[in-house]
């Protein structure tokens, strides 16, 4: 379901293949990528991924055409750059519409996590806190089918999601900050 074409990693439409995932787990890092979805598209990058949780393998940086995809109408916790279904991005996020390139970054240092979009910090949170646990409790991840302790593990893989919509990734960079 994926191909390398014209300097991009391209997820084909209606792909039902594997999802690219890092070989090793990361704890402190900066992950940068540029991405483009078609109008009406939906995708994401998952991090703190563990194979022990097939229903909710990790946190998700949402990538969405906010104006044309139904999730964008549900509310800001499901829009571009959100911590999907847990935390909304800043109201003034510099999102570009479907068909245009966006640049994103996830930074993790200890318990502190940041989502960046087109050069602007749009989400910031601290894991392993009562506030974090309350936010998760108010999300879909409180459902027992997702298991207990969502987001509490110390490290995890990074995964490029395959969500059935066509998406392109380029300039993907991962910097280990633990050294």
Coordinates of C-alpha atoms in Angstrom, one line a residue:
X1 CA 0.0 0.0 0.0
X2 CA 3.0 2.3 0.0
X3 CA 5.5 3.4 -2.7
X4 CA 8.5 5.8 -3.0
X5 CA 7.9 8.2 -5.8
X6 CA 9.4 11.6 -6.7
X7 CA 11.2 11.9 -3.3
X8 CA 8.1 11.1 -1.3
X9 CA 6.7 8.2 0.6
X10 CA 3.2 7.8 -0.9
X11 CA 0.4 5.9 0.8
X12 CA -1.9 4.7 -2.0
X13 CA -5.6 5.2 -1.8
X14 CA -7.6 2.5 -0.2
X15 CA -4.3 0.8 0.8
X16 CA -4.6 -2.2 3.1
X17 CA -1.0 -2.8 3.7
X18 CA 1.5 -2.5 6.4
X19 CA 2.1 0.8 8.2
X20 CA 5.7 1.9 8.3
X21 CA 7.0 1.8 11.9
X22 CA 10.4 2.4 13.5
X23 CA 12.4 -0.7 14.4
X24 CA 13.3 0.6 17.8
X25 CA 11.4 2.5 20.5
X26 CA 12.2 6.1 21.4
X27 CA 11.8 8.0 24.6
X28 CA 13.3 11.6 24.0
X29 CA 13.2 12.7 20.4
X30 CA 12.2 15.2 17.7
X31 CA 10.3 13.9 14.8
X32 CA 9.8 16.2 11.8
X33 CA 7.9 15.5 8.5
X34 CA 6.1 17.3 5.7
X35 CA 2.8 15.9 4.5
X36 CA 0.1 16.4 2.0
X37 CA -3.4 14.8 1.8
X38 CA -6.0 15.2 -0.8
X39 CA -9.0 17.4 -0.2
X40 CA -11.3 15.5 2.3
X41 CA -8.4 13.3 3.5
X42 CA -7.6 11.8 6.9
X43 CA -4.3 10.4 8.2
X44 CA -2.0 10.7 11.2
X45 CA 1.3 9.8 12.8
X46 CA 1.2 7.6 15.9
X47 CA 3.8 7.8 18.6
X48 CA 4.5 5.9 21.9
X49 CA 3.3 3.0 19.9
X50 CA 3.3 -0.5 21.5
X51 CA 2.3 -3.7 19.9
X52 CA 0.6 -4.7 23.1
X53 CA -2.3 -2.4 22.3
X54 CA -3.8 -3.2 18.9
X55 CA -7.0 -1.1 19.5
X56 CA -5.1 2.0 20.6
X57 CA -1.4 1.5 19.9
X58 CA -0.3 5.1 20.8
X59 CA -0.9 8.8 20.8
X60 CA -1.8 10.3 17.4
X61 CA -0.9 13.5 15.7
X62 CA -3.9 14.1 13.5
X63 CA -3.5 15.0 9.9
X64 CA -6.8 16.1 8.3
X65 CA -8.5 18.3 5.8
X66 CA -10.4 20.1 8.6
X67 CA -12.9 21.8 6.2
X68 CA -13.9 18.8 4.1
X69 CA -13.5 15.7 6.3
X70 CA -16.4 14.8 8.6
X71 CA -14.0 14.5 11.7
X72 CA -13.1 18.2 11.3
X73 CA -16.8 19.0 11.9
X74 CA -16.9 17.0 15.2
X75 CA -14.6 19.4 16.9
X76 CA -11.1 20.7 17.4
X77 CA -9.9 17.5 19.2
X78 CA -10.2 15.7 15.9
X79 CA -8.6 18.4 13.7
X80 CA -5.2 18.8 12.3
X81 CA -2.3 18.8 14.8
X82 CA -4.6 17.7 17.7
X83 CA -3.6 14.9 20.0
X84 CA -6.4 12.9 18.5
X85 CA -9.5 12.9 20.6
X86 CA -7.6 14.1 23.7
X87 CA -6.3 17.7 23.2
X88 CA -7.2 20.3 20.5
X89 CA -4.6 22.4 18.8
X90 CA -4.4 26.1 19.4
X91 CA -7.3 28.0 17.8
X92 CA -5.0 30.0 15.5
X93 CA -3.2 27.0 14.1
X94 CA -1.6 27.6 10.7
X95 CA -3.2 24.7 8.9
X96 CA -3.2 24.4 5.1
X97 CA -6.1 22.8 3.3
X98 CA -6.1 19.4 1.6
X99 CA -3.9 19.3 -1.4
X100 CA -1.2 21.6 0.1
X101 CA 1.9 20.7 2.0
X102 CA 2.1 21.1 5.8
X103 CA 5.2 20.7 8.0
X104 CA 4.8 19.0 11.4
X105 CA 7.0 18.2 14.3
X106 CA 6.5 16.1 17.5
X107 CA 9.0 16.8 20.3
X108 CA 9.2 14.6 23.4
X109 CA 11.5 15.3 26.3
X110 CA 10.7 13.2 29.3
X111 CA 7.0 13.6 30.1
X112 CA 6.7 16.8 28.1
X113 CA 5.2 16.5 24.5
X114 CA 4.7 19.2 21.9
X115 CA 3.0 19.3 18.5
X116 CA 4.1 21.8 16.0
X117 CA 2.4 22.8 12.7
X118 CA 4.0 25.0 10.1
X119 CA 6.5 26.4 12.5
X120 CA 4.0 27.2 15.4
X121 CA 3.6 25.3 18.7
X122 CA 0.0 24.2 18.7
X123 CA -0.3 21.5 21.4
X124 CA 1.7 21.1 24.6
X125 CA 1.1 18.5 27.4
X126 CA 2.7 16.6 30.2
X127 CA 2.2 12.8 30.5
X128 CA 2.0 11.0 33.9
X129 CA 0.0 13.8 35.5
X130 CA -3.5 14.0 37.0
X131 CA -4.4 16.5 34.3
X132 CA -3.2 14.1 31.5
X133 CA -5.1 11.2 33.0
X134 CA -8.3 13.3 33.3
X135 CA -8.0 14.3 29.6
X136 CA -7.6 10.7 28.6
X137 CA -10.6 9.8 30.8
X138 CA -12.7 12.3 28.8
X139 CA -11.6 10.8 25.5
X140 CA -12.6 7.6 23.6
X141 CA -9.5 6.0 25.2
X142 CA -11.4 5.6 28.5
X143 CA -13.5 2.8 26.9
X144 CA -12.4 -0.5 28.4
X145 CA -11.9 -2.0 24.9
X146 CA -8.8 0.2 24.6
X147 CA -7.3 -1.2 27.8
X148 CA -6.0 0.6 30.9
X149 CA -3.2 3.1 31.2
X150 CA -3.5 4.6 27.7
X151 CA -0.4 6.7 27.1
X152 CA 1.4 5.8 30.3
X153 CA 4.3 3.8 28.8
X154 CA 7.7 5.4 28.8
X155 CA 8.8 4.8 25.2
X156 CA 7.4 3.6 22.0
X157 CA 7.7 3.3 18.2
X158 CA 6.7 5.9 15.7
X159 CA 4.2 4.8 13.0
X160 CA 3.0 6.4 9.8
X161 CA -0.7 5.6 9.7
X162 CA -2.5 4.1 6.8
X163 CA -6.1 5.3 7.1
X164 CA -7.5 4.5 3.6
X165 CA -6.8 8.0 2.2
X166 CA -4.0 9.0 -0.1
X167 CA -1.2 10.8 1.7
X168 CA 2.4 11.8 0.9
X169 CA 5.3 12.2 3.3
X170 CA 8.6 13.9 2.6
X171 CA 11.7 15.2 4.5
X172 CA 11.0 12.8 7.3
X173 CA 13.6 13.3 10.0
X174 CA 14.0 11.7 13.4
X175 CA 16.5 13.1 16.0
X176 CA 17.2 11.1 19.2
X177 CA 17.4 13.6 22.0
X178 CA 18.4 11.1 24.7
X179 CA 22.2 11.4 23.9

